[in-house]
Amino acid sequence: MDRLKHGLGEAAGWLFFLSFLMLLALAVPGSVFDAQSKDFILLIGVIGIWRYSMGALHFLRGMLFLYVVFPYYRRKAHKLGKDADPSHVFLMVTSFRIDALTTGKVYGSVIQEAIDCGYPTTVVCSIVEMSDELLIKSLWAKLSPPERVKLDFVRIAGTGKRDGLANGFRAISRHMPDENAVVAVIDGDTVLDAGVVRKTVPYFKIFPNMGGLTTNEFCEVLGSYIMSEWHKLRFAQRHINMCSMALSHRVLTLTGRMSMFRARVVTDPEFIADVESDNLDHWRLGRFKFLTGDDKSSWFSLMRLGYDTFYVPDAEIHTVEHPPEKSFIKASRKLMFRWYGNNLRQNSRALKLGVGRLGWFTSVVLLDQRFSMWTSLLGLCVAIIASIKYNLVFLLIYLLWICSTRFVLTLLLSASGHHIGPAYPLILYYNQIVGALVKIHVFFRLDQQSWTRQDTKLNRELASFQSWFNNWSSRAMTFSATSLFIAVLMVAV
């Protein structure tokens, strides 16, 4: 019954959106649809040609990998059979301030996967609270793993996820894993699907230079309908982008939700130091430590150390998402601030690795991340300026363009195998505009960081003048860049 209600609700949503799209088409001048006309809707297409071409390229590369290249790799993995088996598997879970119900689901799935995979396995639990240890031990007793499955607890001080990861890596080092051992790094809110270990380990044999890989994510959101759809859209987009980058063996992030590494990587002192105490020297803000973004630090470390990265689209996990606020606007802005900050902090130094290390396509993608915060706002700003200066109809034409293109983009997302819903066109545009504004804000404030689950912020203990200078120089640069952007558009229009 619930599924029927959900289906009817989605059908009504799509009907409402398509009706609104038709009304917009009737409201704008007929010349908009004339191939010989030089109306505004075509101008938007010309201005956005870079963004749309990059999106189209990602989509085509993603589909090529998902439906042609990866199936070939998968067949190759099956042919290896037992030759692809690792000598040992470490399943390391880090958890802090996660509710008991979620913790029970997570560790239950991890212990069951350790039992089912058939390999010698050690479950490494990097935890803070004694209550988590008692819960894990009760699950262990209930599931009764065989002798080849071991349990190892690592108690940490609750000073952050980076410390938890580093202590877990050092605990694995003490086991002295050999060359063929692998380590799965799992977040405390990640439930493993059955068979995820067996689906991922063969690729370490197929690709000798691969240091780490990541997996396909689906989510259960403990929040409103729009919050749930927002997360699901993000994972659908992530899936296509990951497939695109995997074609070059340059996946741009190794998510802490569930990524797998060679044991020799996570036991490398350089890698541990990169994850534990990563920092950035900024020309204006000085040196500051990274509070969040361990997934970006691990990726950058692998790139710097000369490894490749990969994505396994049929290895699936389910995450339990806890929005940081009840309000969708507040929650999404907080999450964007953290995610985009992590991206931008890694961006400039990643580009310095050079085309020889990253490859041309990866370098272009990283460069595009710096431009997209401005190009994403071009259409809206030009439409507003033109509607004020000439005629309000330009805003209607722009709205028609946005609704039409986002509808097409939503349909294309269905090729990812992820769910699509009638709210997606609206959320896509929300992400474009609000995301661009958040990126601009954080670009000039890279030292400002905070966790969304923990009430923890970076305290640099700066001198009063340095703190004052950082704050006001960030505001001045934001104002100057925004003013220049608007001035250029005013002249162009």
JSON list of N, CA, C and O in Angstrom, two decimals, residues 128-173:
[
{"chain": "A", "resi": 128, "resn": "VAL", "atom": "N", "xyz": [34.96, 5.05, 20.16]},
{"chain": "A", "resi": 128, "resn": "VAL", "atom": "CA", "xyz": [35.19, 5.95, 21.29]},
{"chain": "A", "resi": 128, "resn": "VAL", "atom": "C", "xyz": [34.45, 5.45, 22.53]},
{"chain": "A", "resi": 128, "resn": "VAL", "atom": "O", "xyz": [35.03, 5.32, 23.60]},
{"chain": "A", "resi": 129, "resn": "GLU", "atom": "N", "xyz": [33.15, 5.17, 22.38]},
{"chain": "A", "resi": 129, "resn": "GLU", "atom": "CA", "xyz": [32.32, 4.85, 23.53]},
{"chain": "A", "resi": 129, "resn": "GLU", "atom": "C", "xyz": [32.35, 3.36, 23.90]},
{"chain": "A", "resi": 129, "resn": "GLU", "atom": "O", "xyz": [32.37, 2.50, 23.00]},
{"chain": "A", "resi": 130, "resn": "MET", "atom": "N", "xyz": [32.31, 3.08, 25.18]},
{"chain": "A", "resi": 130, "resn": "MET", "atom": "CA", "xyz": [32.24, 1.70, 25.67]},
{"chain": "A", "resi": 130, "resn": "MET", "atom": "C", "xyz": [30.93, 1.03, 25.23]},
{"chain": "A", "resi": 130, "resn": "MET", "atom": "O", "xyz": [30.89, -0.18, 25.00]},
{"chain": "A", "resi": 131, "resn": "SER", "atom": "N", "xyz": [29.86, 1.82, 25.11]},
{"chain": "A", "resi": 131, "resn": "SER", "atom": "CA", "xyz": [28.57, 1.26, 24.69]},
{"chain": "A", "resi": 131, "resn": "SER", "atom": "C", "xyz": [28.67, 0.62, 23.31]},
{"chain": "A", "resi": 131, "resn": "SER", "atom": "O", "xyz": [28.04, -0.41, 23.05]},
{"chain": "A", "resi": 132, "resn": "ASP", "atom": "N", "xyz": [29.47, 1.24, 22.40]},
{"chain": "A", "resi": 132, "resn": "ASP", "atom": "CA", "xyz": [29.66, 0.65, 21.07]},
{"chain": "A", "resi": 132, "resn": "ASP", "atom": "C", "xyz": [30.38, -0.69, 21.17]},
{"chain": "A", "resi": 132, "resn": "ASP", "atom": "O", "xyz": [30.02, -1.65, 20.48]},
{"chain": "A", "resi": 133, "resn": "GLU", "atom": "N", "xyz": [31.38, -0.76, 22.04]},
{"chain": "A", "resi": 133, "resn": "GLU", "atom": "CA", "xyz": [32.13, -2.02, 22.20]},
{"chain": "A", "resi": 133, "resn": "GLU", "atom": "C", "xyz": [31.21, -3.13, 22.70]},
{"chain": "A", "resi": 133, "resn": "GLU", "atom": "O", "xyz": [31.26, -4.27, 22.21]},
{"chain": "A", "resi": 134, "resn": "LEU", "atom": "N", "xyz": [30.36, -2.82, 23.67]},
{"chain": "A", "resi": 134, "resn": "LEU", "atom": "CA", "xyz": [29.43, -3.83, 24.22]},
{"chain": "A", "resi": 134, "resn": "LEU", "atom": "C", "xyz": [28.44, -4.28, 23.15]},
{"chain": "A", "resi": 134, "resn": "LEU", "atom": "O", "xyz": [28.13, -5.47, 23.05]},
{"chain": "A", "resi": 135, "resn": "LEU", "atom": "N", "xyz": [27.95, -3.32, 22.33]},
{"chain": "A", "resi": 135, "resn": "LEU", "atom": "CA", "xyz": [27.01, -3.67, 21.26]},
{"chain": "A", "resi": 135, "resn": "LEU", "atom": "C", "xyz": [27.67, -4.58, 20.23]},
{"chain": "A", "resi": 135, "resn": "LEU", "atom": "O", "xyz": [27.08, -5.58, 19.79]},
{"chain": "A", "resi": 136, "resn": "ILE", "atom": "N", "xyz": [28.91, -4.26, 19.86]},
{"chain": "A", "resi": 136, "resn": "ILE", "atom": "CA", "xyz": [29.62, -5.06, 18.86]},
{"chain": "A", "resi": 136, "resn": "ILE", "atom": "C", "xyz": [29.88, -6.47, 19.38]},
{"chain": "A", "resi": 136, "resn": "ILE", "atom": "O", "xyz": [29.71, -7.46, 18.66]},
{"chain": "A", "resi": 137, "resn": "LYS", "atom": "N", "xyz": [30.27, -6.57, 20.63]},
{"chain": "A", "resi": 137, "resn": "LYS", "atom": "CA", "xyz": [30.54, -7.89, 21.22]},
{"chain": "A", "resi": 137, "resn": "LYS", "atom": "C", "xyz": [29.27, -8.74, 21.27]},
{"chain": "A", "resi": 137, "resn": "LYS", "atom": "O", "xyz": [29.33, -9.97, 21.07]},
{"chain": "A", "resi": 138, "resn": "SER", "atom": "N", "xyz": [28.13, -8.10, 21.53]},
{"chain": "A", "resi": 138, "resn": "SER", "atom": "CA", "xyz": [26.87, -8.87, 21.55]},
{"chain": "A", "resi": 138, "resn": "SER", "atom": "C", "xyz": [26.51, -9.36, 20.15]},
{"chain": "A", "resi": 138, "resn": "SER", "atom": "O", "xyz": [26.03, -10.49, 19.98]},
{"chain": "A", "resi": 139, "resn": "LEU", "atom": "N", "xyz": [26.75, -8.53, 19.14]},
{"chain": "A", "resi": 139, "resn": "LEU", "atom": "CA", "xyz": [26.51, -8.95, 17.75]},
{"chain": "A", "resi": 139, "resn": "LEU", "atom": "C", "xyz": [27.46, -10.07, 17.35]},
{"chain": "A", "resi": 139, "resn": "LEU", "atom": "O", "xyz": [27.07, -11.02, 16.66]},
{"chain": "A", "resi": 140, "resn": "TRP", "atom": "N", "xyz": [28.70, -9.94, 17.79]},
{"chain": "A", "resi": 140, "resn": "TRP", "atom": "CA", "xyz": [29.71, -10.97, 17.50]},
{"chain": "A", "resi": 140, "resn": "TRP", "atom": "C", "xyz": [29.29, -12.32, 18.08]},
{"chain": "A", "resi": 140, "resn": "TRP", "atom": "O", "xyz": [29.38, -13.36, 17.41]},
{"chain": "A", "resi": 141, "resn": "ALA", "atom": "N", "xyz": [28.83, -12.29, 19.32]},
{"chain": "A", "resi": 141, "resn": "ALA", "atom": "CA", "xyz": [28.39, -13.53, 19.96]},
{"chain": "A", "resi": 141, "resn": "ALA", "atom": "C", "xyz": [27.16, -14.12, 19.27]},
{"chain": "A", "resi": 141, "resn": "ALA", "atom": "O", "xyz": [27.03, -15.34, 19.11]},
{"chain": "A", "resi": 142, "resn": "LYS", "atom": "N", "xyz": [26.27, -13.24, 18.82]},
{"chain": "A", "resi": 142, "resn": "LYS", "atom": "CA", "xyz": [25.05, -13.70, 18.16]},
{"chain": "A", "resi": 142, "resn": "LYS", "atom": "C", "xyz": [25.33, -14.33, 16.80]},
{"chain": "A", "resi": 142, "resn": "LYS", "atom": "O", "xyz": [24.76, -15.37, 16.45]},
{"chain": "A", "resi": 143, "resn": "LEU", "atom": "N", "xyz": [26.24, -13.72, 16.01]},
{"chain": "A", "resi": 143, "resn": "LEU", "atom": "CA", "xyz": [26.52, -14.21, 14.66]},
{"chain": "A", "resi": 143, "resn": "LEU", "atom": "C", "xyz": [27.54, -15.35, 14.66]},
{"chain": "A", "resi": 143, "resn": "LEU", "atom": "O", "xyz": [27.63, -16.09, 13.68]},
{"chain": "A", "resi": 144, "resn": "SER", "atom": "N", "xyz": [28.33, -15.46, 15.74]},
{"chain": "A", "resi": 144, "resn": "SER", "atom": "CA", "xyz": [29.27, -16.57, 15.94]},
{"chain": "A", "resi": 144, "resn": "SER", "atom": "C", "xyz": [30.14, -16.84, 14.71]},
{"chain": "A", "resi": 144, "resn": "SER", "atom": "O", "xyz": [30.00, -17.88, 14.05]},
{"chain": "A", "resi": 145, "resn": "PRO", "atom": "N", "xyz": [31.07, -15.93, 14.40]},
{"chain": "A", "resi": 145, "resn": "PRO", "atom": "CA", "xyz": [31.93, -16.11, 13.22]},
{"chain": "A", "resi": 145, "resn": "PRO", "atom": "C", "xyz": [32.87, -17.31, 13.37]},
{"chain": "A", "resi": 145, "resn": "PRO", "atom": "O", "xyz": [33.20, -17.72, 14.48]},
{"chain": "A", "resi": 146, "resn": "PRO", "atom": "N", "xyz": [33.34, -17.85, 12.24]},
{"chain": "A", "resi": 146, "resn": "PRO", "atom": "CA", "xyz": [34.29, -18.97, 12.30]},
{"chain": "A", "resi": 146, "resn": "PRO", "atom": "C", "xyz": [35.67, -18.50, 12.76]},
{"chain": "A", "resi": 146, "resn": "PRO", "atom": "O", "xyz": [35.93, -17.30, 12.89]},
{"chain": "A", "resi": 147, "resn": "GLU", "atom": "N", "xyz": [36.57, -19.45, 12.93]},
{"chain": "A", "resi": 147, "resn": "GLU", "atom": "CA", "xyz": [37.90, -19.17, 13.48]},
{"chain": "A", "resi": 147, "resn": "GLU", "atom": "C", "xyz": [38.72, -18.20, 12.62]},
{"chain": "A", "resi": 147, "resn": "GLU", "atom": "O", "xyz": [39.53, -17.44, 13.13]},
{"chain": "A", "resi": 148, "resn": "ARG", "atom": "N", "xyz": [38.49, -18.24, 11.30]},
{"chain": "A", "resi": 148, "resn": "ARG", "atom": "CA", "xyz": [39.28, -17.38, 10.39]},
{"chain": "A", "resi": 148, "resn": "ARG", "atom": "C", "xyz": [38.91, -15.90, 10.49]},
{"chain": "A", "resi": 148, "resn": "ARG", "atom": "O", "xyz": [39.59, -15.05, 9.93]},
{"chain": "A", "resi": 149, "resn": "VAL", "atom": "N", "xyz": [37.83, -15.58, 11.21]},
{"chain": "A", "resi": 149, "resn": "VAL", "atom": "CA", "xyz": [37.39, -14.19, 11.36]},
{"chain": "A", "resi": 149, "resn": "VAL", "atom": "C", "xyz": [37.75, -13.72, 12.77]},
{"chain": "A", "resi": 149, "resn": "VAL", "atom": "O", "xyz": [37.35, -14.32, 13.76]},
{"chain": "A", "resi": 150, "resn": "LYS", "atom": "N", "xyz": [38.53, -12.62, 12.82]},
{"chain": "A", "resi": 150, "resn": "LYS", "atom": "CA", "xyz": [39.01, -12.09, 14.10]},
{"chain": "A", "resi": 150, "resn": "LYS", "atom": "C", "xyz": [38.39, -10.71, 14.37]},
{"chain": "A", "resi": 150, "resn": "LYS", "atom": "O", "xyz": [37.91, -10.03, 13.45]},
{"chain": "A", "resi": 151, "resn": "LEU", "atom": "N", "xyz": [38.46, -10.30, 15.63]},
{"chain": "A", "resi": 151, "resn": "LEU", "atom": "CA", "xyz": [37.94, -8.99, 16.05]},
{"chain": "A", "resi": 151, "resn": "LEU", "atom": "C", "xyz": [39.04, -8.22, 16.77]},
{"chain": "A", "resi": 151, "resn": "LEU", "atom": "O", "xyz": [39.73, -8.76, 17.63]},
{"chain": "A", "resi": 152, "resn": "ASP", "atom": "N", "xyz": [39.19, -6.94, 16.40]},
{"chain": "A", "resi": 152, "resn": "ASP", "atom": "CA", "xyz": [40.23, -6.11, 17.00]},
{"chain": "A", "resi": 152, "resn": "ASP", "atom": "C", "xyz": [39.64, -4.74, 17.33]},
{"chain": "A", "resi": 152, "resn": "ASP", "atom": "O", "xyz": [39.11, -4.06, 16.44]},
{"chain": "A", "resi": 153, "resn": "PHE", "atom": "N", "xyz": [39.71, -4.34, 18.60]},
{"chain": "A", "resi": 153, "resn": "PHE", "atom": "CA", "xyz": [39.19, -3.03, 19.02]},
{"chain": "A", "resi": 153, "resn": "PHE", "atom": "C", "xyz": [40.32, -2.01, 19.11]},
{"chain": "A", "resi": 153, "resn": "PHE", "atom": "O", "xyz": [41.41, -2.32, 19.61]},
{"chain": "A", "resi": 154, "resn": "VAL", "atom": "N", "xyz": [40.05, -0.81, 18.62]},
{"chain": "A", "resi": 154, "resn": "VAL", "atom": "CA", "xyz": [40.97, 0.31, 18.75]},
{"chain": "A", "resi": 154, "resn": "VAL", "atom": "C", "xyz": [40.21, 1.44, 19.43]},
{"chain": "A", "resi": 154, "resn": "VAL", "atom": "O", "xyz": [39.29, 2.01, 18.84]},
{"chain": "A", "resi": 155, "resn": "ARG", "atom": "N", "xyz": [40.57, 1.75, 20.66]},
{"chain": "A", "resi": 155, "resn": "ARG", "atom": "CA", "xyz": [39.88, 2.81, 21.40]},
{"chain": "A", "resi": 155, "resn": "ARG", "atom": "C", "xyz": [40.58, 4.14, 21.14]},
{"chain": "A", "resi": 155, "resn": "ARG", "atom": "O", "xyz": [41.81, 4.25, 21.25]},
{"chain": "A", "resi": 156, "resn": "ILE", "atom": "N", "xyz": [39.79, 5.14, 20.75]},
{"chain": "A", "resi": 156, "resn": "ILE", "atom": "CA", "xyz": [40.34, 6.46, 20.44]},
{"chain": "A", "resi": 156, "resn": "ILE", "atom": "C", "xyz": [39.70, 7.52, 21.35]},
{"chain": "A", "resi": 156, "resn": "ILE", "atom": "O", "xyz": [38.71, 7.25, 22.02]},
{"chain": "A", "resi": 157, "resn": "ALA", "atom": "N", "xyz": [40.28, 8.72, 21.34]},
{"chain": "A", "resi": 157, "resn": "ALA", "atom": "CA", "xyz": [39.89, 9.75, 22.30]},
{"chain": "A", "resi": 157, "resn": "ALA", "atom": "C", "xyz": [38.70, 10.60, 21.85]},
{"chain": "A", "resi": 157, "resn": "ALA", "atom": "O", "xyz": [38.26, 11.47, 22.59]},
{"chain": "A", "resi": 158, "resn": "GLY", "atom": "N", "xyz": [38.18, 10.39, 20.64]},
{"chain": "A", "resi": 158, "resn": "GLY", "atom": "CA", "xyz": [37.06, 11.19, 20.16]},
{"chain": "A", "resi": 158, "resn": "GLY", "atom": "C", "xyz": [37.49, 12.56, 19.69]},
{"chain": "A", "resi": 158, "resn": "GLY", "atom": "O", "xyz": [36.72, 13.52, 19.76]},
{"chain": "A", "resi": 159, "resn": "THR", "atom": "N", "xyz": [38.73, 12.67, 19.21]},
{"chain": "A", "resi": 159, "resn": "THR", "atom": "CA", "xyz": [39.27, 13.96, 18.75]},
{"chain": "A", "resi": 159, "resn": "THR", "atom": "C", "xyz": [39.06, 14.18, 17.26]},
{"chain": "A", "resi": 159, "resn": "THR", "atom": "O", "xyz": [39.58, 15.13, 16.70]},
{"chain": "A", "resi": 160, "resn": "GLY", "atom": "N", "xyz": [38.31, 13.30, 16.60]},
{"chain": "A", "resi": 160, "resn": "GLY", "atom": "CA", "xyz": [38.02, 13.49, 15.19]},
{"chain": "A", "resi": 160, "resn": "GLY", "atom": "C", "xyz": [38.22, 12.22, 14.39]},
{"chain": "A", "resi": 160, "resn": "GLY", "atom": "O", "xyz": [38.92, 11.28, 14.81]},
{"chain": "A", "resi": 161, "resn": "LYS", "atom": "N", "xyz": [37.62, 12.21, 13.21]},
{"chain": "A", "resi": 161, "resn": "LYS", "atom": "CA", "xyz": [37.67, 11.02, 12.36]},
{"chain": "A", "resi": 161, "resn": "LYS", "atom": "C", "xyz": [39.09, 10.74, 11.86]},
{"chain": "A", "resi": 161, "resn": "LYS", "atom": "O", "xyz": [39.50, 9.58, 11.72]},
{"chain": "A", "resi": 162, "resn": "ARG", "atom": "N", "xyz": [39.85, 11.80, 11.58]},
{"chain": "A", "resi": 162, "resn": "ARG", "atom": "CA", "xyz": [41.22, 11.60, 11.07]},
{"chain": "A", "resi": 162, "resn": "ARG", "atom": "C", "xyz": [42.07, 10.82, 12.09]},
{"chain": "A", "resi": 162, "resn": "ARG", "atom": "O", "xyz": [42.82, 9.92, 11.71]},
{"chain": "A", "resi": 163, "resn": "ASP", "atom": "N", "xyz": [41.95, 11.17, 13.36]},
{"chain": "A", "resi": 163, "resn": "ASP", "atom": "CA", "xyz": [42.69, 10.45, 14.39]},
{"chain": "A", "resi": 163, "resn": "ASP", "atom": "C", "xyz": [42.21, 8.99, 14.48]},
{"chain": "A", "resi": 163, "resn": "ASP", "atom": "O", "xyz": [43.02, 8.08, 14.68]},
{"chain": "A", "resi": 164, "resn": "GLY", "atom": "N", "xyz": [40.90, 8.80, 14.33]},
{"chain": "A", "resi": 164, "resn": "GLY", "atom": "CA", "xyz": [40.35, 7.45, 14.37]},
{"chain": "A", "resi": 164, "resn": "GLY", "atom": "C", "xyz": [40.89, 6.60, 13.23]},
{"chain": "A", "resi": 164, "resn": "GLY", "atom": "O", "xyz": [41.22, 5.42, 13.42]},
{"chain": "A", "resi": 165, "resn": "LEU", "atom": "N", "xyz": [40.98, 7.18, 12.02]},
{"chain": "A", "resi": 165, "resn": "LEU", "atom": "CA", "xyz": [41.52, 6.45, 10.88]},
{"chain": "A", "resi": 165, "resn": "LEU", "atom": "C", "xyz": [43.00, 6.12, 11.09]},
{"chain": "A", "resi": 165, "resn": "LEU", "atom": "O", "xyz": [43.43, 4.99, 10.84]},
{"chain": "A", "resi": 166, "resn": "ALA", "atom": "N", "xyz": [43.76, 7.12, 11.51]},
{"chain": "A", "resi": 166, "resn": "ALA", "atom": "CA", "xyz": [45.20, 6.92, 11.69]},
{"chain": "A", "resi": 166, "resn": "ALA", "atom": "C", "xyz": [45.49, 5.84, 12.72]},
{"chain": "A", "resi": 166, "resn": "ALA", "atom": "O", "xyz": [46.36, 4.97, 12.51]},
{"chain": "A", "resi": 167, "resn": "ASN", "atom": "N", "xyz": [44.77, 5.85, 13.84]},
{"chain": "A", "resi": 167, "resn": "ASN", "atom": "CA", "xyz": [44.96, 4.82, 14.87]},
{"chain": "A", "resi": 167, "resn": "ASN", "atom": "C", "xyz": [44.56, 3.44, 14.36]},
{"chain": "A", "resi": 167, "resn": "ASN", "atom": "O", "xyz": [45.20, 2.43, 14.69]},
{"chain": "A", "resi": 168, "resn": "GLY", "atom": "N", "xyz": [43.50, 3.41, 13.54]},
{"chain": "A", "resi": 168, "resn": "GLY", "atom": "CA", "xyz": [43.09, 2.14, 12.94]},
{"chain": "A", "resi": 168, "resn": "GLY", "atom": "C", "xyz": [44.13, 1.61, 11.97]},
{"chain": "A", "resi": 168, "resn": "GLY", "atom": "O", "xyz": [44.43, 0.40, 11.95]},
{"chain": "A", "resi": 169, "resn": "PHE", "atom": "N", "xyz": [44.72, 2.50, 11.17]},
{"chain": "A", "resi": 169, "resn": "PHE", "atom": "CA", "xyz": [45.77, 2.09, 10.22]},
{"chain": "A", "resi": 169, "resn": "PHE", "atom": "C", "xyz": [46.99, 1.55, 10.96]},
{"chain": "A", "resi": 169, "resn": "PHE", "atom": "O", "xyz": [47.61, 0.57, 10.53]},
{"chain": "A", "resi": 170, "resn": "ARG", "atom": "N", "xyz": [47.35, 2.20, 12.07]},
{"chain": "A", "resi": 170, "resn": "ARG", "atom": "CA", "xyz": [48.50, 1.74, 12.84]},
{"chain": "A", "resi": 170, "resn": "ARG", "atom": "C", "xyz": [48.22, 0.36, 13.48]},
{"chain": "A", "resi": 170, "resn": "ARG", "atom": "O", "xyz": [49.12, -0.48, 13.59]},
{"chain": "A", "resi": 171, "resn": "ALA", "atom": "N", "xyz": [46.96, 0.16, 13.89]},
{"chain": "A", "resi": 171, "resn": "ALA", "atom": "CA", "xyz": [46.59, -1.15, 14.45]},
{"chain": "A", "resi": 171, "resn": "ALA", "atom": "C", "xyz": [46.72, -2.24, 13.38]},
{"chain": "A", "resi": 171, "resn": "ALA", "atom": "O", "xyz": [47.18, -3.35, 13.67]},
{"chain": "A", "resi": 172, "resn": "ILE", "atom": "N", "xyz": [46.33, -1.92, 12.14]},
{"chain": "A", "resi": 172, "resn": "ILE", "atom": "CA", "xyz": [46.48, -2.88, 11.04]},
{"chain": "A", "resi": 172, "resn": "ILE", "atom": "C", "xyz": [47.96, -3.14, 10.76]},
{"chain": "A", "resi": 172, "resn": "ILE", "atom": "O", "xyz": [48.36, -4.28, 10.48]},
{"chain": "A", "resi": 173, "resn": "SER", "atom": "N", "xyz": [48.79, -2.08, 10.85]},
{"chain": "A", "resi": 173, "resn": "SER", "atom": "CA", "xyz": [50.24, -2.24, 10.64]},
{"chain": "A", "resi": 173, "resn": "SER", "atom": "C", "xyz": [50.83, -3.26, 11.61]},
{"chain": "A", "resi": 173, "resn": "SER", "atom": "O", "xyz": [51.74, -4.02, 11.26]}
]
